[in-house]
Amino acid sequence: MTTGTTATPLRVGLIGYGLAGSVFHAPLIAATDGLVLDTVVTSNPERQEQARAEFPDVRVAGTPEELFERAEELDLIVIASPNKTHVPLATAALKAGLPVVIDKPLAGTAAEARALAAHAEERGLLLSVFQNRRWDNDFLTLRKLVEDGELGDVWRFESRFERWRPQPKGGWRESGDPAEIGGLLYDLGSHVVDQALVLFGPVTQVYAEAVVRRDGAETDDDTFIALTHWNGVRSHLYVSATAAQLGPRFRVLGSRAGFVKHGLDPQEAALREGGRPGAGWGVEPEELWGRVGAGESPLTGGGTAVPTLPGDYPAYYAAVAQALTGAGPNPVTALEAADALDVLEAAQRSARDGETVTL
């Protein structure tokens, strides 16, 4: 597991204590050498008490403005609030002279993302995007297989992030208001597109289908994205809340072999259940390992089981700590996030117009 160390811990202010803030960011920040969770910002009294119970030494603020008023006491702002607040809050934090981590998606458009990146560069401040799925166990395993040439030339990359939620849960993530930047395309789509770009590089063409399936749903809940990469790889990406039977997380076909992997990385479930990084973190049982082979289905014994590398979400914040002290690079740059937003915007246009979009 990657760790970062600094002589004096860097003080972190976390804006938002919903799912992203309480399940992902706060525990990972607290577990990172060189970082300390100083303040949690939430106006919700129940979440304020939850933060105090989970982190007894943490300070609590009701508004981001309270945090920015004492910017000199902090070293990093983490934004885990609703999507529509990402750009204005990041802008305010940068103006206050504070480096920023933002949960995905960075912004609603690539243009906003690039403007924010330019603002951070002008001020000489870190602006990083929390793309934690780069440290999923299955993605780390697949990335190594691709880099080692185990699959030969990759021809097609299939990635599925599917759920079975036949009843809408409501809230801003499922709002049809464009200002909320909701829907699966920008939620789970941010992950699968980012992973495809990391593995196979820039995209030349985008085709997408975005459908509203469930009664009462206001925005896309069943979406497919097809990408043509510059290097010729085709990525087929599926995100859905309406999948009654879940497909493989990855199915990757190459000139030498294919790789099939079922199931989700265990880190989110562990964090939701109160688990914290430590010995054995991110390790998956052997029966869930993916298989590499050719000519036969892995479900009937084809191929060879490949040990899944441990998932490592803590590596993201360890890298952030190193970047803030000049000991390493930004783990996920705003310009990388802007490239993914180019693809998401193209997918939105394609789904609306029924046409393939050229980038």
mmCIF file of C-alpha atoms in Angstrom:
data_model
loop_
_atom_site.group_PDB
_atom_site.id
_atom_site.type_symbol
_atom_site.label_atom_id
_atom_site.label_comp_id
_atom_site.label_asym_id
_atom_site.label_seq_id
_atom_site.Cartn_x
_atom_site.Cartn_y
_atom_site.Cartn_z
ATOM 1 C CA MET A 1 0.000 0.000 0.000
ATOM 2 C CA THR A 2 1.304 3.409 -0.920
ATOM 3 C CA THR A 3 1.881 5.897 1.869
ATOM 4 C CA GLY A 4 3.009 9.498 1.983
ATOM 5 C CA THR A 5 4.796 11.190 4.854
ATOM 6 C CA THR A 6 5.366 14.789 5.802
ATOM 7 C CA ALA A 7 7.038 16.270 8.886
ATOM 8 C CA THR A 8 3.945 18.260 9.897
ATOM 9 C CA PRO A 9 0.526 16.889 8.907
ATOM 10 C CA LEU A 10 -1.329 18.947 6.330
ATOM 11 C CA ARG A 11 -4.686 20.199 7.598
ATOM 12 C CA VAL A 12 -7.668 19.273 5.428
ATOM 13 C CA GLY A 13 -11.082 20.920 5.241
ATOM 14 C CA LEU A 14 -13.784 18.627 3.819
ATOM 15 C CA ILE A 15 -16.892 20.228 2.294
ATOM 16 C CA GLY A 16 -19.814 17.799 2.242
ATOM 17 C CA TYR A 17 -20.552 14.828 4.486
ATOM 18 C CA GLY A 18 -23.012 12.806 2.447
ATOM 19 C CA LEU A 19 -22.082 9.539 0.741
ATOM 20 C CA ALA A 20 -18.890 10.815 -0.881
ATOM 21 C CA GLY A 21 -17.660 12.769 2.119
ATOM 22 C CA SER A 22 -18.458 10.327 4.912
ATOM 23 C CA VAL A 23 -17.829 7.000 3.165
ATOM 24 C CA PHE A 24 -14.870 7.828 0.920
ATOM 25 C CA HIS A 25 -13.048 11.064 1.648
ATOM 26 C CA ALA A 26 -13.072 11.388 5.434
ATOM 27 C CA PRO A 27 -11.857 7.828 6.175
ATOM 28 C CA LEU A 28 -9.196 7.937 3.458
ATOM 29 C CA ILE A 29 -7.910 11.354 4.551
ATOM 30 C CA ALA A 30 -7.749 10.192 8.166
ATOM 31 C CA ALA A 31 -5.842 7.062 7.144
ATOM 32 C CA THR A 32 -3.183 8.944 5.155
ATOM 33 C CA ASP A 33 0.208 9.703 6.683
ATOM 34 C CA GLY A 34 0.862 13.417 6.309
ATOM 35 C CA LEU A 35 -2.807 14.470 6.309
ATOM 36 C CA VAL A 36 -5.182 15.268 9.158
ATOM 37 C CA LEU A 37 -8.925 15.838 8.872
ATOM 38 C CA ASP A 38 -9.282 19.262 10.474
ATOM 39 C CA THR A 39 -12.801 20.452 9.582
ATOM 40 C CA VAL A 40 -15.971 18.988 8.107
ATOM 41 C CA VAL A 41 -18.490 21.357 6.498
ATOM 42 C CA THR A 42 -22.148 20.350 6.527
ATOM 43 C CA SER A 43 -25.305 22.252 7.408
ATOM 44 C CA ASN A 44 -27.143 19.039 8.322
ATOM 45 C CA PRO A 45 -27.264 18.650 12.139
ATOM 46 C CA GLU A 46 -27.401 14.837 11.946
ATOM 47 C CA ARG A 47 -24.348 14.737 9.702
ATOM 48 C CA GLN A 48 -22.554 17.172 12.002
ATOM 49 C CA GLU A 49 -23.097 14.772 14.896
ATOM 50 C CA GLN A 50 -22.058 11.847 12.715
ATOM 51 C CA ALA A 51 -18.784 13.580 11.859
ATOM 52 C CA ARG A 52 -18.069 14.334 15.526
ATOM 53 C CA ALA A 53 -18.835 10.744 16.499
ATOM 54 C CA GLU A 54 -16.621 9.264 13.812
ATOM 55 C CA PHE A 55 -13.767 11.782 14.210
ATOM 56 C CA PRO A 56 -13.825 13.202 17.764
ATOM 57 C CA ASP A 57 -11.066 15.745 17.098
ATOM 58 C CA VAL A 58 -12.660 17.222 13.995
ATOM 59 C CA ARG A 59 -14.058 20.737 13.878
ATOM 60 C CA VAL A 60 -17.460 21.273 12.257
ATOM 61 C CA ALA A 61 -18.600 24.262 10.188
ATOM 62 C CA GLY A 62 -22.057 24.968 8.834
ATOM 63 C CA THR A 63 -21.033 26.727 5.601
ATOM 64 C CA PRO A 64 -18.052 26.812 3.241
ATOM 65 C CA GLU A 65 -17.726 30.547 3.937
ATOM 66 C CA GLU A 66 -16.826 29.764 7.565
ATOM 67 C CA LEU A 67 -14.019 27.574 6.242
ATOM 68 C CA PHE A 68 -12.655 30.131 3.792
ATOM 69 C CA GLU A 69 -12.624 32.818 6.493
ATOM 70 C CA ARG A 70 -9.848 30.886 8.238
ATOM 71 C CA ALA A 71 -8.048 29.701 5.115
ATOM 72 C CA GLU A 72 -4.682 30.375 6.749
ATOM 73 C CA GLU A 73 -5.376 27.491 9.149
ATOM 74 C CA LEU A 74 -5.754 24.936 6.362
ATOM 75 C CA ASP A 75 -3.552 23.338 3.702
ATOM 76 C CA LEU A 76 -6.092 21.595 1.456
ATOM 77 C CA ILE A 77 -9.807 21.780 0.648
ATOM 78 C CA VAL A 78 -11.689 18.654 -0.443
ATOM 79 C CA ILE A 79 -15.014 19.208 -2.197
ATOM 80 C CA ALA A 80 -17.480 16.329 -1.834
ATOM 81 C CA SER A 81 -20.678 18.336 -2.165
ATOM 82 C CA PRO A 82 -23.313 18.071 -4.956
ATOM 83 C CA ASN A 83 -22.005 18.316 -8.513
ATOM 84 C CA LYS A 84 -23.446 21.780 -9.250
ATOM 85 C CA THR A 85 -21.356 23.265 -6.405
ATOM 86 C CA HIS A 86 -18.000 21.909 -7.572
ATOM 87 C CA VAL A 87 -16.913 24.808 -9.775
ATOM 88 C CA PRO A 88 -18.044 27.708 -7.549
ATOM 89 C CA LEU A 89 -16.604 26.138 -4.398
ATOM 90 C CA ALA A 90 -13.316 25.256 -6.092
ATOM 91 C CA THR A 91 -13.059 28.779 -7.459
ATOM 92 C CA ALA A 92 -13.609 30.233 -3.982
ATOM 93 C CA ALA A 93 -11.044 27.879 -2.455
ATOM 94 C CA LEU A 94 -8.420 28.750 -5.054
ATOM 95 C CA LYS A 95 -9.082 32.463 -4.535
ATOM 96 C CA ALA A 96 -8.489 31.860 -0.825
ATOM 97 C CA GLY A 97 -5.084 30.414 -1.715
ATOM 98 C CA LEU A 98 -5.932 26.789 -0.976
ATOM 99 C CA PRO A 99 -5.135 23.661 -3.037
ATOM 100 C CA VAL A 100 -8.215 21.658 -3.966
ATOM 101 C CA VAL A 101 -9.343 18.068 -4.415
ATOM 102 C CA ILE A 102 -12.733 17.681 -6.116
ATOM 103 C CA ASP A 103 -14.855 14.577 -6.332
ATOM 104 C CA LYS A 104 -15.730 13.589 -9.882
ATOM 105 C CA PRO A 105 -17.111 15.035 -12.082
ATOM 106 C CA LEU A 106 -14.891 18.087 -11.809
ATOM 107 C CA ALA A 107 -17.415 20.247 -13.670
ATOM 108 C CA GLY A 108 -20.420 20.114 -15.942
ATOM 109 C CA THR A 109 -18.424 20.943 -19.076
ATOM 110 C CA ALA A 110 -14.883 20.523 -20.333
ATOM 111 C CA ALA A 111 -14.648 24.290 -20.846
ATOM 112 C CA GLU A 112 -15.399 24.914 -17.154
ATOM 113 C CA ALA A 113 -12.854 22.286 -16.186
ATOM 114 C CA ARG A 114 -10.114 23.856 -18.314
ATOM 115 C CA ALA A 115 -10.916 27.329 -16.985
ATOM 116 C CA LEU A 116 -10.625 26.014 -13.444
ATOM 117 C CA ALA A 117 -7.352 24.294 -14.311
ATOM 118 C CA ALA A 118 -5.990 27.564 -15.703
ATOM 119 C CA HIS A 119 -7.060 29.396 -12.547
ATOM 120 C CA ALA A 120 -5.207 26.870 -10.375
ATOM 121 C CA GLU A 121 -2.105 27.054 -12.554
ATOM 122 C CA GLU A 122 -2.072 30.857 -12.401
ATOM 123 C CA ARG A 123 -2.083 30.662 -8.635
ATOM 124 C CA GLY A 124 0.420 27.822 -8.466
ATOM 125 C CA LEU A 125 -2.033 25.610 -6.569
ATOM 126 C CA LEU A 126 -2.823 21.911 -6.789
ATOM 127 C CA LEU A 127 -6.166 21.035 -8.379
ATOM 128 C CA SER A 128 -6.795 17.305 -8.349
ATOM 129 C CA VAL A 129 -9.812 15.128 -9.144
ATOM 130 C CA PHE A 130 -10.851 12.129 -7.031
ATOM 131 C CA GLN A 131 -11.043 9.383 -9.647
ATOM 132 C CA ASN A 132 -10.782 6.579 -7.103
ATOM 133 C CA ARG A 133 -11.707 3.849 -9.580
ATOM 134 C CA ARG A 134 -8.195 4.083 -11.031
ATOM 135 C CA TRP A 135 -7.233 2.222 -7.832
ATOM 136 C CA ASP A 136 -9.903 -0.506 -8.071
ATOM 137 C CA ASN A 137 -8.450 -3.981 -7.742
ATOM 138 C CA ASP A 138 -9.770 -5.172 -11.105
ATOM 139 C CA PHE A 139 -8.547 -2.069 -12.939
ATOM 140 C CA LEU A 140 -5.056 -2.336 -11.448
ATOM 141 C CA THR A 141 -4.974 -5.988 -12.510
ATOM 142 C CA LEU A 142 -6.185 -5.264 -16.042
ATOM 143 C CA ARG A 143 -3.772 -2.364 -16.447
ATOM 144 C CA LYS A 144 -0.847 -4.633 -15.578
ATOM 145 C CA LEU A 145 -2.051 -7.322 -17.996
ATOM 146 C CA VAL A 146 -2.287 -4.742 -20.805
ATOM 147 C CA GLU A 147 1.101 -3.186 -20.017
ATOM 148 C CA ASP A 148 2.743 -6.630 -19.826
ATOM 149 C CA GLY A 149 1.309 -7.612 -23.226
ATOM 150 C CA GLU A 150 -0.526 -10.643 -21.830
ATOM 151 C CA LEU A 151 -3.542 -10.006 -24.076
ATOM 152 C CA GLY A 152 -1.572 -9.034 -27.184
ATOM 153 C CA ASP A 153 -3.019 -6.086 -29.086
ATOM 154 C CA VAL A 154 -6.270 -5.115 -27.385
ATOM 155 C CA TRP A 155 -9.129 -4.930 -29.840
ATOM 156 C CA ARG A 156 -12.165 -4.369 -27.625
ATOM 157 C CA PHE A 157 -12.607 -3.189 -24.061
ATOM 158 C CA GLU A 158 -15.975 -3.865 -22.441
ATOM 159 C CA SER A 159 -16.619 -2.231 -19.078
ATOM 160 C CA ARG A 160 -19.831 -2.472 -17.076
ATOM 161 C CA PHE A 161 -20.883 -0.624 -13.961
ATOM 162 C CA GLU A 162 -24.368 -2.001 -13.469
ATOM 163 C CA ARG A 163 -26.840 -1.991 -10.597
ATOM 164 C CA TRP A 164 -30.369 -3.253 -9.993
ATOM 165 C CA ARG A 165 -32.378 -0.366 -8.553
ATOM 166 C CA PRO A 166 -35.845 -0.659 -10.084
ATOM 167 C CA GLN A 167 -37.199 2.197 -7.928
ATOM 168 C CA PRO A 168 -35.655 5.677 -8.174
ATOM 169 C CA LYS A 169 -34.070 6.885 -4.934
ATOM 170 C CA GLY A 170 -34.607 10.571 -5.695
ATOM 171 C CA GLY A 171 -32.221 13.338 -4.723
ATOM 172 C CA TRP A 172 -30.022 15.531 -6.884
ATOM 173 C CA ARG A 173 -28.213 12.585 -8.516
ATOM 174 C CA GLU A 174 -31.481 11.556 -10.175
ATOM 175 C CA SER A 175 -32.778 15.042 -10.874
ATOM 176 C CA GLY A 176 -33.728 15.975 -14.414
ATOM 177 C CA ASP A 177 -32.619 19.574 -13.895
ATOM 178 C CA PRO A 178 -29.529 20.061 -16.092
ATOM 179 C CA ALA A 179 -28.084 22.419 -13.482
ATOM 180 C CA GLU A 180 -27.759 19.497 -11.050
ATOM 181 C CA ILE A 181 -25.434 17.554 -13.439
ATOM 182 C CA GLY A 182 -27.203 14.357 -12.435
ATOM 183 C CA GLY A 183 -27.804 11.074 -14.244
ATOM 184 C CA LEU A 184 -25.666 8.006 -14.750
ATOM 185 C CA LEU A 185 -23.703 9.460 -17.673
ATOM 186 C CA TYR A 186 -21.958 11.946 -15.381
ATOM 187 C CA ASP A 187 -21.994 9.696 -12.310
ATOM 188 C CA LEU A 188 -20.818 6.184 -13.152
ATOM 189 C CA GLY A 189 -19.970 7.311 -16.681
ATOM 190 C CA SER A 190 -17.223 9.521 -15.245
ATOM 191 C CA HIS A 191 -15.536 6.384 -13.917
ATOM 192 C CA VAL A 192 -15.790 4.105 -16.950
ATOM 193 C CA VAL A 193 -14.739 6.834 -19.388
ATOM 194 C CA ASP A 194 -11.774 7.830 -17.224
ATOM 195 C CA GLN A 195 -10.623 4.213 -17.019
ATOM 196 C CA ALA A 196 -10.901 3.776 -20.797
ATOM 197 C CA LEU A 197 -8.815 6.908 -21.415
ATOM 198 C CA VAL A 198 -6.153 5.828 -18.904
ATOM 199 C CA LEU A 199 -5.858 2.417 -20.554
ATOM 200 C CA PHE A 200 -6.131 3.283 -24.228
ATOM 201 C CA GLY A 201 -5.639 7.004 -24.686
ATOM 202 C CA PRO A 202 -7.488 9.721 -26.609
ATOM 203 C CA VAL A 203 -10.750 9.193 -28.472
ATOM 204 C CA THR A 204 -11.687 10.110 -32.028
ATOM 205 C CA GLN A 205 -15.368 9.113 -32.114
ATOM 206 C CA VAL A 206 -18.183 8.767 -29.583
ATOM 207 C CA TYR A 207 -21.566 7.075 -29.948
ATOM 208 C CA ALA A 208 -24.039 6.802 -27.051
ATOM 209 C CA GLU A 209 -27.532 5.711 -26.096
ATOM 210 C CA ALA A 210 -29.020 7.196 -22.922
ATOM 211 C CA VAL A 211 -32.451 5.992 -21.828
ATOM 212 C CA VAL A 212 -34.835 6.744 -18.970
ATOM 213 C CA ARG A 213 -36.284 3.324 -18.040
ATOM 214 C CA ARG A 214 -37.917 3.603 -14.628
ATOM 215 C CA ASP A 215 -41.279 5.133 -13.807
ATOM 216 C CA GLY A 216 -40.686 8.425 -12.068
ATOM 217 C CA ALA A 217 -37.065 8.701 -13.188
ATOM 218 C CA GLU A 218 -36.085 12.124 -14.550
ATOM 219 C CA THR A 219 -32.680 11.465 -16.102
ATOM 220 C CA ASP A 220 -30.705 8.692 -17.773
ATOM 221 C CA ASP A 221 -30.620 5.438 -15.817
ATOM 222 C CA ASP A 222 -29.485 3.040 -18.560
ATOM 223 C CA THR A 223 -26.653 4.297 -20.780
ATOM 224 C CA PHE A 224 -24.259 2.809 -23.325
ATOM 225 C CA ILE A 225 -21.166 4.567 -24.709
ATOM 226 C CA ALA A 226 -19.017 3.354 -27.620
ATOM 227 C CA LEU A 227 -15.590 4.933 -28.067
ATOM 228 C CA THR A 228 -13.095 4.667 -30.888
ATOM 229 C CA HIS A 229 -9.609 5.431 -29.611
ATOM 230 C CA TRP A 230 -6.835 6.910 -31.741
ATOM 231 C CA ASN A 231 -4.935 3.636 -31.494
ATOM 232 C CA GLY A 232 -7.876 1.657 -32.893
ATOM 233 C CA VAL A 233 -9.142 0.108 -29.656
ATOM 234 C CA ARG A 234 -12.922 0.090 -29.328
ATOM 235 C CA SER A 235 -14.354 0.671 -25.850
ATOM 236 C CA HIS A 236 -17.918 -0.408 -25.093
ATOM 237 C CA LEU A 237 -19.032 1.089 -21.774
ATOM 238 C CA TYR A 238 -22.269 0.291 -19.949
ATOM 239 C CA VAL A 239 -23.693 2.088 -16.890
ATOM 240 C CA SER A 240 -27.119 1.142 -15.616
ATOM 241 C CA ALA A 241 -29.443 1.200 -12.632
ATOM 242 C CA THR A 242 -31.841 -1.203 -14.367
ATOM 243 C CA ALA A 243 -29.727 -4.328 -14.935
ATOM 244 C CA ALA A 244 -31.668 -7.295 -13.551
ATOM 245 C CA GLN A 245 -28.715 -9.559 -14.327
ATOM 246 C CA LEU A 246 -25.239 -8.083 -13.928
ATOM 247 C CA GLY A 247 -22.679 -8.677 -16.658
ATOM 248 C CA PRO A 248 -18.916 -8.999 -16.188
ATOM 249 C CA ARG A 249 -17.220 -5.910 -14.803
ATOM 250 C CA PHE A 250 -14.576 -6.250 -17.538
ATOM 251 C CA ARG A 251 -14.395 -8.276 -20.735
ATOM 252 C CA VAL A 252 -11.275 -7.400 -22.715
ATOM 253 C CA LEU A 253 -10.477 -9.058 -26.048
ATOM 254 C CA GLY A 254 -7.020 -9.020 -27.602
ATOM 255 C CA SER A 255 -5.042 -10.670 -30.394
ATOM 256 C CA ARG A 256 -3.497 -13.203 -27.992
ATOM 257 C CA ALA A 257 -6.068 -13.684 -25.226
ATOM 258 C CA GLY A 258 -9.021 -12.221 -23.415
ATOM 259 C CA PHE A 259 -9.635 -11.259 -19.791
ATOM 260 C CA VAL A 260 -12.976 -11.574 -18.010
ATOM 261 C CA LYS A 261 -13.603 -10.330 -14.490
ATOM 262 C CA HIS A 262 -16.868 -10.387 -12.526
ATOM 263 C CA GLY A 263 -17.783 -8.528 -9.363
ATOM 264 C CA LEU A 264 -16.953 -5.131 -7.887
ATOM 265 C CA ASP A 265 -13.865 -4.008 -6.040
ATOM 266 C CA PRO A 266 -14.484 -4.623 -2.288
ATOM 267 C CA GLN A 267 -13.199 -1.280 -0.996
ATOM 268 C CA GLU A 268 -16.459 0.701 -1.221
ATOM 269 C CA ALA A 269 -18.396 -2.030 0.595
ATOM 270 C CA ALA A 270 -15.712 -2.168 3.281
ATOM 271 C CA LEU A 271 -15.795 1.601 3.773
ATOM 272 C CA ARG A 272 -19.602 1.617 3.945
ATOM 273 C CA GLU A 273 -19.444 -1.035 6.665
ATOM 274 C CA GLY A 274 -16.984 1.016 8.707
ATOM 275 C CA GLY A 275 -13.816 -0.740 7.586
ATOM 276 C CA ARG A 276 -10.607 1.256 7.488
ATOM 277 C CA PRO A 277 -7.390 0.786 5.473
ATOM 278 C CA GLY A 278 -4.859 -1.491 7.089
ATOM 279 C CA ALA A 279 -3.493 -5.017 6.799
ATOM 280 C CA GLY A 280 -5.324 -7.002 4.140
ATOM 281 C CA TRP A 281 -7.037 -3.924 2.704
ATOM 282 C CA GLY A 282 -8.459 -4.346 -0.792
ATOM 283 C CA VAL A 283 -7.663 -8.066 -1.005
ATOM 284 C CA GLU A 284 -10.100 -10.254 -2.918
ATOM 285 C CA PRO A 285 -10.796 -13.990 -2.385
ATOM 286 C CA GLU A 286 -9.468 -16.373 -4.992
ATOM 287 C CA GLU A 287 -12.910 -17.455 -6.166
ATOM 288 C CA LEU A 288 -13.489 -13.939 -7.517
ATOM 289 C CA TRP A 289 -10.278 -13.713 -9.556
ATOM 290 C CA GLY A 290 -10.656 -13.012 -13.261
ATOM 291 C CA ARG A 291 -9.441 -15.386 -15.950
ATOM 292 C CA VAL A 292 -7.181 -14.995 -18.972
ATOM 293 C CA GLY A 293 -7.528 -17.353 -21.909
ATOM 294 C CA ALA A 294 -8.681 -17.930 -25.471
ATOM 295 C CA GLY A 295 -11.259 -20.122 -27.154
ATOM 296 C CA GLU A 296 -13.476 -21.041 -24.206
ATOM 297 C CA SER A 297 -15.751 -19.291 -21.733
ATOM 298 C CA PRO A 298 -14.269 -18.633 -18.303
ATOM 299 C CA LEU A 299 -17.596 -19.774 -16.847
ATOM 300 C CA THR A 300 -16.955 -23.304 -18.126
ATOM 301 C CA GLY A 301 -13.358 -23.439 -16.911
ATOM 302 C CA GLY A 302 -11.626 -21.762 -19.845
ATOM 303 C CA GLY A 303 -8.419 -19.853 -19.283
ATOM 304 C CA THR A 304 -6.269 -19.382 -16.201
ATOM 305 C CA ALA A 305 -7.192 -17.569 -13.011
ATOM 306 C CA VAL A 306 -5.181 -14.379 -12.518
ATOM 307 C CA PRO A 307 -4.605 -13.177 -8.936
ATOM 308 C CA THR A 308 -6.381 -9.860 -8.451
ATOM 309 C CA LEU A 309 -4.045 -7.120 -7.259
ATOM 310 C CA PRO A 310 -5.186 -5.489 -4.009
ATOM 311 C CA GLY A 311 -7.315 -2.384 -4.459
ATOM 312 C CA ASP A 312 -5.641 0.749 -3.141
ATOM 313 C CA TYR A 313 -7.853 3.814 -2.692
ATOM 314 C CA PRO A 314 -5.435 5.086 0.001
ATOM 315 C CA ALA A 315 -2.853 5.543 -2.755
ATOM 316 C CA TYR A 316 -4.768 8.548 -4.097
ATOM 317 C CA TYR A 317 -4.517 10.661 -0.958
ATOM 318 C CA ALA A 318 -0.979 9.475 -0.315
ATOM 319 C CA ALA A 319 -0.101 10.841 -3.755
ATOM 320 C CA VAL A 320 -1.933 14.099 -2.991
ATOM 321 C CA ALA A 321 0.122 14.513 0.192
ATOM 322 C CA GLN A 322 3.318 13.944 -1.778
ATOM 323 C CA ALA A 323 2.252 16.386 -4.500
ATOM 324 C CA LEU A 324 1.519 19.090 -1.929
ATOM 325 C CA THR A 325 5.027 18.751 -0.489
ATOM 326 C CA GLY A 326 6.729 18.632 -3.903
ATOM 327 C CA ALA A 327 7.597 14.950 -3.588
ATOM 328 C CA GLY A 328 5.474 13.680 -6.466
ATOM 329 C CA PRO A 329 3.058 14.559 -9.281
ATOM 330 C CA ASN A 330 -0.648 15.335 -9.106
ATOM 331 C CA PRO A 331 -2.295 11.864 -9.246
ATOM 332 C CA VAL A 332 -5.272 13.037 -11.374
ATOM 333 C CA THR A 333 -5.028 16.407 -13.084
ATOM 334 C CA ALA A 334 -7.875 18.722 -13.982
ATOM 335 C CA LEU A 335 -6.867 18.544 -17.640
ATOM 336 C CA GLU A 336 -7.253 14.759 -17.573
ATOM 337 C CA ALA A 337 -10.725 15.283 -16.138
ATOM 338 C CA ALA A 338 -11.448 17.814 -18.905
ATOM 339 C CA ASP A 339 -10.545 15.211 -21.532
ATOM 340 C CA ALA A 340 -13.053 12.824 -19.972
ATOM 341 C CA LEU A 341 -15.672 15.589 -19.943
ATOM 342 C CA ASP A 342 -15.092 16.101 -23.680
ATOM 343 C CA VAL A 343 -16.160 12.480 -24.102
ATOM 344 C CA LEU A 344 -19.143 12.782 -21.744
ATOM 345 C CA GLU A 345 -20.390 15.909 -23.538
ATOM 346 C CA ALA A 346 -19.999 14.153 -26.885
ATOM 347 C CA ALA A 347 -21.914 11.157 -25.517
ATOM 348 C CA GLN A 348 -24.697 13.458 -24.370
ATOM 349 C CA ARG A 349 -24.933 14.995 -27.856
ATOM 350 C CA SER A 350 -24.814 11.595 -29.540
ATOM 351 C CA ALA A 351 -27.596 10.196 -27.375
ATOM 352 C CA ARG A 352 -29.722 13.282 -28.009
ATOM 353 C CA ASP A 353 -29.190 13.460 -31.775
ATOM 354 C CA GLY A 354 -28.723 9.765 -32.599
ATOM 355 C CA GLU A 355 -25.406 10.432 -34.345
ATOM 356 C CA THR A 356 -21.780 9.549 -33.890
ATOM 357 C CA VAL A 357 -19.763 12.554 -32.691
ATOM 358 C CA THR A 358 -16.224 13.136 -33.939
ATOM 359 C CA LEU A 359 -13.764 14.744 -31.537
#
